[in-house]
mmCIF file of C-alpha atoms in Angstrom:
data_model
loop_
_atom_site.group_PDB
_atom_site.id
_atom_site.type_symbol
_atom_site.label_atom_id
_atom_site.label_comp_id
_atom_site.label_asym_id
_atom_site.label_seq_id
_atom_site.Cartn_x
_atom_site.Cartn_y
_atom_site.Cartn_z
ATOM 1 C CA UNK Y 194 0.000 0.000 0.000
ATOM 2 C CA UNK Y 195 1.361 3.402 -0.948
ATOM 3 C CA UNK Y 196 1.414 6.243 1.554
ATOM 4 C CA UNK Y 197 -0.968 9.093 0.659
ATOM 5 C CA UNK Y 198 0.637 12.427 -0.147
ATOM 6 C CA UNK Y 199 0.117 14.769 2.855
ATOM 7 C CA UNK Y 200 -2.033 17.563 1.510
ATOM 8 C CA UNK Y 201 -4.877 19.877 2.566
ATOM 9 C CA UNK Y 202 -8.361 18.679 1.648
ATOM 10 C CA UNK Y 203 -10.894 21.490 1.223
ATOM 11 C CA UNK Y 204 -14.365 22.212 -0.079
ATOM 12 C CA UNK Y 205 -15.010 22.571 -3.789
ATOM 13 C CA UNK Y 206 -15.703 26.308 -3.369
ATOM 14 C CA UNK Y 207 -12.341 26.909 -1.685
ATOM 15 C CA UNK Y 208 -10.600 24.776 -4.318
ATOM 16 C CA UNK Y 209 -12.150 26.906 -7.084
ATOM 17 C CA UNK Y 210 -11.065 30.092 -5.328
ATOM 18 C CA UNK Y 211 -7.486 28.918 -4.976
ATOM 19 C CA UNK Y 212 -7.457 27.527 -8.504
ATOM 20 C CA UNK Y 213 -8.408 30.965 -9.823
ATOM 21 C CA UNK Y 214 -5.432 32.499 -8.003
ATOM 22 C CA UNK Y 215 -3.146 29.956 -9.638
ATOM 23 C CA UNK Y 216 -4.832 30.529 -13.015
ATOM 24 C CA UNK Y 217 -3.847 34.194 -12.880
ATOM 25 C CA UNK Y 218 -0.249 33.156 -12.281
ATOM 26 C CA UNK Y 219 -0.392 30.635 -15.151
ATOM 27 C CA UNK Y 220 -1.725 33.283 -17.509
ATOM 28 C CA UNK Y 221 1.027 35.683 -16.459
ATOM 29 C CA UNK Y 222 3.580 32.958 -17.132
ATOM 30 C CA UNK Y 223 2.073 32.294 -20.576
ATOM 31 C CA UNK Y 224 2.252 35.983 -21.452
ATOM 32 C CA UNK Y 225 5.852 36.159 -20.218
ATOM 33 C CA UNK Y 226 6.734 33.080 -22.269
ATOM 34 C CA UNK Y 227 5.218 34.739 -25.347
ATOM 35 C CA UNK Y 228 7.266 37.876 -24.674
ATOM 36 C CA UNK Y 229 10.484 35.875 -24.336
ATOM 37 C CA UNK Y 230 9.663 34.004 -27.564
ATOM 38 C CA UNK Y 231 9.401 37.339 -29.368
ATOM 39 C CA UNK Y 232 12.780 38.351 -27.959
ATOM 40 C CA UNK Y 233 14.198 35.020 -29.087
ATOM 41 C CA UNK Y 234 12.990 35.547 -32.651
ATOM 42 C CA UNK Y 235 14.478 39.046 -32.592
ATOM 43 C CA UNK Y 236 17.998 37.816 -31.787
ATOM 44 C CA UNK Y 237 20.617 38.715 -34.404
ATOM 45 C CA UNK Y 238 22.004 35.876 -36.525
ATOM 46 C CA UNK Y 239 25.534 34.644 -37.169
ATOM 47 C CA UNK Y 240 26.475 33.592 -40.702
ATOM 48 C CA UNK Y 241 28.331 30.277 -40.704
ATOM 49 C CA UNK Y 242 31.662 30.327 -42.477
ATOM 50 C CA UNK Y 243 31.995 26.524 -42.360
ATOM 51 C CA UNK Y 244 29.607 24.245 -44.226
ATOM 52 C CA UNK Y 245 30.267 21.197 -42.062
ATOM 53 C CA UNK Y 246 30.249 17.787 -43.738
ATOM 54 C CA UNK Y 247 28.375 15.026 -41.866
ATOM 55 C CA UNK Y 248 28.191 11.287 -42.318
ATOM 56 C CA UNK Y 249 24.571 10.332 -43.101
ATOM 57 C CA UNK Y 250 22.670 7.318 -44.428
ATOM 58 C CA UNK Y 251 22.739 9.081 -47.807
ATOM 59 C CA UNK Y 252 26.494 9.524 -47.722
ATOM 60 C CA UNK Y 253 28.509 12.641 -46.857
ATOM 61 C CA UNK Y 254 26.234 15.687 -46.672
ATOM 62 C CA UNK Y 255 26.946 19.324 -45.900
ATOM 63 C CA UNK Y 256 24.979 21.138 -43.248
ATOM 64 C CA UNK Y 257 23.334 23.232 -45.949
ATOM 65 C CA UNK Y 258 22.054 20.013 -47.564
ATOM 66 C CA UNK Y 259 20.410 18.731 -44.373
ATOM 67 C CA UNK Y 260 17.593 21.279 -44.469
ATOM 68 C CA UNK Y 261 15.819 18.984 -46.960
ATOM 69 C CA UNK Y 262 14.496 21.917 -48.964
ATOM 70 C CA UNK Y 263 13.204 23.805 -45.924
ATOM 71 C CA UNK Y 264 14.490 27.087 -44.534
ATOM 72 C CA UNK Y 265 14.793 26.111 -40.873
ATOM 73 C CA UNK Y 266 16.781 23.323 -39.230
ATOM 74 C CA UNK Y 267 16.376 22.281 -35.585
ATOM 75 C CA UNK Y 268 19.270 20.181 -34.284
ATOM 76 C CA UNK Y 269 19.304 18.075 -31.142
ATOM 77 C CA UNK Y 270 22.882 17.810 -29.896
ATOM 78 C CA UNK Y 271 22.548 14.186 -28.795
ATOM 79 C CA UNK Y 272 25.165 12.895 -26.349
ATOM 80 C CA UNK Y 273 26.642 9.819 -28.010
ATOM 81 C CA UNK Y 274 30.419 9.940 -28.209
ATOM 82 C CA UNK Y 275 32.741 7.540 -30.036
ATOM 83 C CA UNK Y 276 33.294 4.401 -27.958
ATOM 84 C CA UNK Y 277 30.054 4.694 -25.972
ATOM 85 C CA UNK Y 278 27.921 1.553 -25.867
ATOM 86 C CA UNK Y 279 24.691 3.533 -26.222
ATOM 87 C CA UNK Y 280 23.331 7.061 -26.328
ATOM 88 C CA UNK Y 281 22.701 9.099 -23.197
ATOM 89 C CA UNK Y 282 19.486 8.188 -21.351
ATOM 90 C CA UNK Y 283 18.399 11.803 -20.940
ATOM 91 C CA UNK Y 284 19.072 12.632 -24.587
ATOM 92 C CA UNK Y 285 17.123 9.506 -25.498
ATOM 93 C CA UNK Y 286 14.244 10.774 -23.353
ATOM 94 C CA UNK Y 287 14.370 13.975 -25.407
ATOM 95 C CA UNK Y 288 14.557 12.066 -28.669
ATOM 96 C CA UNK Y 289 11.516 9.960 -27.763
ATOM 97 C CA UNK Y 290 9.469 13.107 -28.438
ATOM 98 C CA UNK Y 291 10.837 13.805 -31.925
ATOM 99 C CA UNK Y 292 9.028 11.424 -34.247
ATOM 100 C CA UNK Y 293 5.588 12.674 -33.261
ATOM 101 C CA UNK Y 294 6.676 16.275 -33.799
ATOM 102 C CA UNK Y 295 8.591 15.852 -37.065
ATOM 103 C CA UNK Y 296 5.621 15.871 -39.442
ATOM 104 C CA UNK Y 297 4.048 18.899 -37.786
ATOM 105 C CA UNK Y 298 7.347 20.791 -37.770
ATOM 106 C CA UNK Y 299 7.914 19.975 -41.427
ATOM 107 C CA UNK Y 300 4.680 21.828 -42.181
ATOM 108 C CA UNK Y 301 6.124 24.835 -40.364
ATOM 109 C CA UNK Y 302 9.182 24.822 -42.648
ATOM 110 C CA UNK Y 303 11.351 23.100 -40.002
ATOM 111 C CA UNK Y 304 13.526 20.017 -40.477
ATOM 112 C CA UNK Y 305 14.470 17.963 -37.422
ATOM 113 C CA UNK Y 306 17.923 16.441 -37.094
ATOM 114 C CA UNK Y 307 19.874 14.729 -34.326
ATOM 115 C CA UNK Y 308 23.655 15.066 -34.399
ATOM 116 C CA UNK Y 309 26.212 13.031 -32.422
ATOM 117 C CA UNK Y 310 29.945 12.321 -32.662
ATOM 118 C CA UNK Y 311 29.619 8.524 -32.595
ATOM 119 C CA UNK Y 312 30.156 6.666 -35.888
ATOM 120 C CA UNK Y 313 27.079 6.463 -38.098
ATOM 121 C CA UNK Y 314 26.898 2.674 -37.774
ATOM 122 C CA UNK Y 315 26.583 3.016 -33.978
ATOM 123 C CA UNK Y 316 23.911 5.693 -34.333
ATOM 124 C CA UNK Y 317 21.917 3.565 -36.758
ATOM 125 C CA UNK Y 318 22.134 0.476 -34.563
ATOM 126 C CA UNK Y 319 20.923 2.395 -31.514
ATOM 127 C CA UNK Y 320 18.220 4.092 -33.575
ATOM 128 C CA UNK Y 321 16.948 0.684 -34.700
ATOM 129 C CA UNK Y 322 16.952 -0.582 -31.121
ATOM 130 C CA UNK Y 323 14.907 2.425 -29.972
ATOM 131 C CA UNK Y 324 12.539 2.316 -32.953
ATOM 132 C CA UNK Y 325 13.134 5.939 -33.947
ATOM 133 C CA UNK Y 326 12.538 7.330 -37.439
ATOM 134 C CA UNK Y 327 14.083 10.834 -37.296
ATOM 135 C CA UNK Y 328 17.236 11.702 -39.235
ATOM 136 C CA UNK Y 329 20.514 11.290 -37.349
ATOM 137 C CA UNK Y 330 23.911 12.416 -38.628
ATOM 138 C CA UNK Y 331 27.416 11.786 -37.353
ATOM 139 C CA UNK Y 332 29.654 14.800 -36.756
ATOM 140 C CA UNK Y 333 32.639 12.627 -35.865
ATOM 141 C CA UNK Y 334 34.587 13.900 -38.859
ATOM 142 C CA UNK Y 335 34.127 17.614 -38.252
ATOM 143 C CA UNK Y 336 34.291 20.289 -35.530
ATOM 144 C CA UNK Y 337 30.549 20.974 -35.382
ATOM 145 C CA UNK Y 338 30.064 19.733 -31.798
ATOM 146 C CA UNK Y 339 33.088 21.535 -30.452
ATOM 147 C CA UNK Y 340 32.276 24.762 -32.310
ATOM 148 C CA UNK Y 341 28.802 24.760 -30.775
ATOM 149 C CA UNK Y 342 30.164 23.985 -27.297
ATOM 150 C CA UNK Y 343 28.622 20.550 -26.782
ATOM 151 C CA UNK Y 344 31.870 18.544 -26.998
ATOM 152 C CA UNK Y 345 35.044 19.265 -25.112
ATOM 153 C CA UNK Y 346 38.626 18.343 -25.930
ATOM 154 C CA UNK Y 347 41.111 18.033 -23.049
ATOM 155 C CA UNK Y 348 42.567 21.436 -23.898
ATOM 156 C CA UNK Y 349 39.098 22.995 -23.535
ATOM 157 C CA UNK Y 350 39.150 22.339 -19.782
ATOM 158 C CA UNK Y 351 40.485 25.111 -17.587
ATOM 159 C CA UNK Y 352 40.712 24.259 -13.889
ATOM 160 C CA UNK Y 353 38.168 21.495 -14.459
ATOM 161 C CA UNK Y 354 35.656 23.748 -16.223
ATOM 162 C CA UNK Y 355 34.479 24.016 -19.818
ATOM 163 C CA UNK Y 356 32.536 26.641 -21.731
ATOM 164 C CA UNK Y 357 28.958 25.386 -21.683
ATOM 165 C CA UNK Y 358 25.624 27.207 -21.582
ATOM 166 C CA UNK Y 359 27.465 30.467 -22.308
ATOM 167 C CA UNK Y 360 29.731 30.402 -19.257
ATOM 168 C CA UNK Y 361 32.569 28.413 -17.754
ATOM 169 C CA UNK Y 362 31.183 25.583 -15.628
ATOM 170 C CA UNK Y 363 32.142 22.118 -14.375
ATOM 171 C CA UNK Y 364 30.972 19.361 -16.712
ATOM 172 C CA UNK Y 365 32.424 15.892 -16.185
ATOM 173 C CA UNK Y 366 31.815 14.355 -19.614
ATOM 174 C CA UNK Y 367 33.217 14.927 -23.086
ATOM 175 C CA UNK Y 368 29.784 15.658 -24.596
ATOM 176 C CA UNK Y 369 26.815 17.722 -23.433
ATOM 177 C CA UNK Y 370 23.165 18.151 -24.439
ATOM 178 C CA UNK Y 371 21.765 21.071 -26.384
ATOM 179 C CA UNK Y 372 19.487 22.315 -29.142
ATOM 180 C CA UNK Y 373 20.544 24.619 -31.973
ATOM 181 C CA UNK Y 374 18.540 26.285 -34.713
ATOM 182 C CA UNK Y 375 19.725 27.330 -38.182
ATOM 183 C CA UNK Y 376 18.252 29.226 -41.135
ATOM 184 C CA UNK Y 377 19.122 28.791 -44.812
ATOM 185 C CA UNK Y 378 18.368 31.653 -47.189
ATOM 186 C CA UNK Y 379 17.657 31.588 -50.928
ATOM 187 C CA UNK Y 380 21.351 32.066 -51.710
ATOM 188 C CA UNK Y 381 22.194 28.913 -49.750
ATOM 189 C CA UNK Y 382 23.886 30.736 -46.880
ATOM 190 C CA UNK Y 383 23.340 29.217 -43.436
ATOM 191 C CA UNK Y 384 22.878 31.256 -40.270
ATOM 192 C CA UNK Y 385 22.969 30.225 -36.622
ATOM 193 C CA UNK Y 386 19.903 31.775 -34.973
ATOM 194 C CA UNK Y 387 19.602 30.165 -31.539
ATOM 195 C CA UNK Y 388 21.000 27.604 -29.111
ATOM 196 C CA UNK Y 389 19.885 26.437 -25.691
ATOM 197 C CA UNK Y 390 21.581 24.183 -23.161
ATOM 198 C CA UNK Y 391 21.214 22.950 -19.592
ATOM 199 C CA UNK Y 392 17.577 23.013 -18.531
ATOM 200 C CA UNK Y 393 16.772 24.894 -21.731
ATOM 201 C CA UNK Y 394 16.571 21.513 -23.491
ATOM 202 C CA UNK Y 395 13.413 20.757 -21.512
ATOM 203 C CA UNK Y 396 11.491 22.388 -24.376
ATOM 204 C CA UNK Y 397 11.974 19.030 -26.125
ATOM 205 C CA UNK Y 398 10.669 17.032 -23.147
ATOM 206 C CA UNK Y 399 6.898 17.192 -23.505
ATOM 207 C CA UNK Y 400 6.511 14.444 -20.917
ATOM 208 C CA UNK Y 401 7.771 16.840 -18.255
ATOM 209 C CA UNK Y 402 4.917 19.261 -19.016
ATOM 210 C CA UNK Y 403 2.456 16.480 -18.195
ATOM 211 C CA UNK Y 404 4.406 15.322 -15.135
ATOM 212 C CA UNK Y 405 4.352 18.897 -13.819
ATOM 213 C CA UNK Y 406 0.533 18.791 -13.756
ATOM 214 C CA UNK Y 407 0.435 15.915 -11.281
ATOM 215 C CA UNK Y 408 0.547 15.942 -7.443
ATOM 216 C CA UNK Y 409 3.946 14.225 -7.197
ATOM 217 C CA UNK Y 410 5.424 16.314 -9.975
ATOM 218 C CA UNK Y 411 8.967 15.497 -10.999
ATOM 219 C CA UNK Y 412 9.720 14.050 -7.583
ATOM 220 C CA UNK Y 413 13.356 15.060 -8.063
ATOM 221 C CA UNK Y 414 13.869 17.164 -4.937
ATOM 222 C CA UNK Y 415 16.449 16.455 -2.265
ATOM 223 C CA UNK Y 416 19.506 14.294 -2.887
ATOM 224 C CA UNK Y 417 18.045 12.612 -5.971
ATOM 225 C CA UNK Y 418 20.048 13.262 -9.115
ATOM 226 C CA UNK Y 419 17.919 15.249 -11.606
ATOM 227 C CA UNK Y 420 16.359 12.884 -14.134
ATOM 228 C CA UNK Y 421 17.618 9.890 -12.133
ATOM 229 C CA UNK Y 422 14.326 8.120 -12.804
ATOM 230 C CA UNK Y 423 14.718 8.308 -16.596
ATOM 231 C CA UNK Y 424 15.654 5.150 -18.491
ATOM 232 C CA UNK Y 425 15.982 4.237 -22.113
ATOM 233 C CA UNK Y 426 12.368 3.391 -22.891
ATOM 234 C CA UNK Y 427 13.265 -0.272 -23.341
ATOM 235 C CA UNK Y 428 15.181 -0.455 -20.071
ATOM 236 C CA UNK Y 429 12.769 0.669 -17.346
ATOM 237 C CA UNK Y 430 13.250 -1.280 -14.130
ATOM 238 C CA UNK Y 431 13.023 -0.751 -10.375
ATOM 239 C CA UNK Y 432 16.711 -0.230 -9.670
ATOM 240 C CA UNK Y 433 17.669 3.503 -9.652
ATOM 241 C CA UNK Y 434 20.421 4.807 -11.886
ATOM 242 C CA UNK Y 435 21.572 8.404 -12.477
ATOM 243 C CA UNK Y 436 21.040 10.015 -15.883
ATOM 244 C CA UNK Y 437 24.275 10.700 -17.724
ATOM 245 C CA UNK Y 438 23.554 14.366 -18.372
ATOM 246 C CA UNK Y 439 20.905 15.076 -15.749
ATOM 247 C CA UNK Y 440 23.140 17.247 -13.615
ATOM 248 C CA UNK Y 441 23.177 20.218 -16.000
ATOM 249 C CA UNK Y 442 22.181 23.448 -14.343
ATOM 250 C CA UNK Y 443 20.144 26.290 -15.794
#
């Protein structure tokens, strides 16, 4: 028998009154999110001087080719480094949300792409295991990950810190999670328009939005490692295990 969550129990009228107070806060948050989204779209762009070449199932392809005829490209920086047995659990949790979104995004002129440094054969094998359909390219032969601050060479570490999420911070692994957005104009030039890291990648975790509606919520307070409960979707079990990239801070 599970222990009930200690919580006030009130009349329906009081619940409605308190719900209305929360509703005002939710509406304010929605309006603030809309304002921040406008600021995000207003950010200046950076023209890329390097048209990175990736290893894909269709052979070597330049970044400018991966838009698939669309103007916008949304990249998940997926933590899967050369020599790893499998992709990061937390990045896999993110990726579990991609296939359902891909068709809808395509009709908003957006192509979805995951990028990792692991060899393409390893990416394809893991993709088959997980049953994913989205496009996944290997950046193992270029500097894309390092240039966008989601992979770190030994010389990138200064006193144990690397440049991640736009500041120097401790990060124990060679690869980190992130999302980057690019735009391709009619002349074929590619521009970097946006990147987000740390807890910013939660925009790709729709499951969290639903979890946040429930009484227990994320249940990640205290000593628990953030996202410690997450597993590869074919590996859920009772034994706890920390997520490989769950310790990123906002």
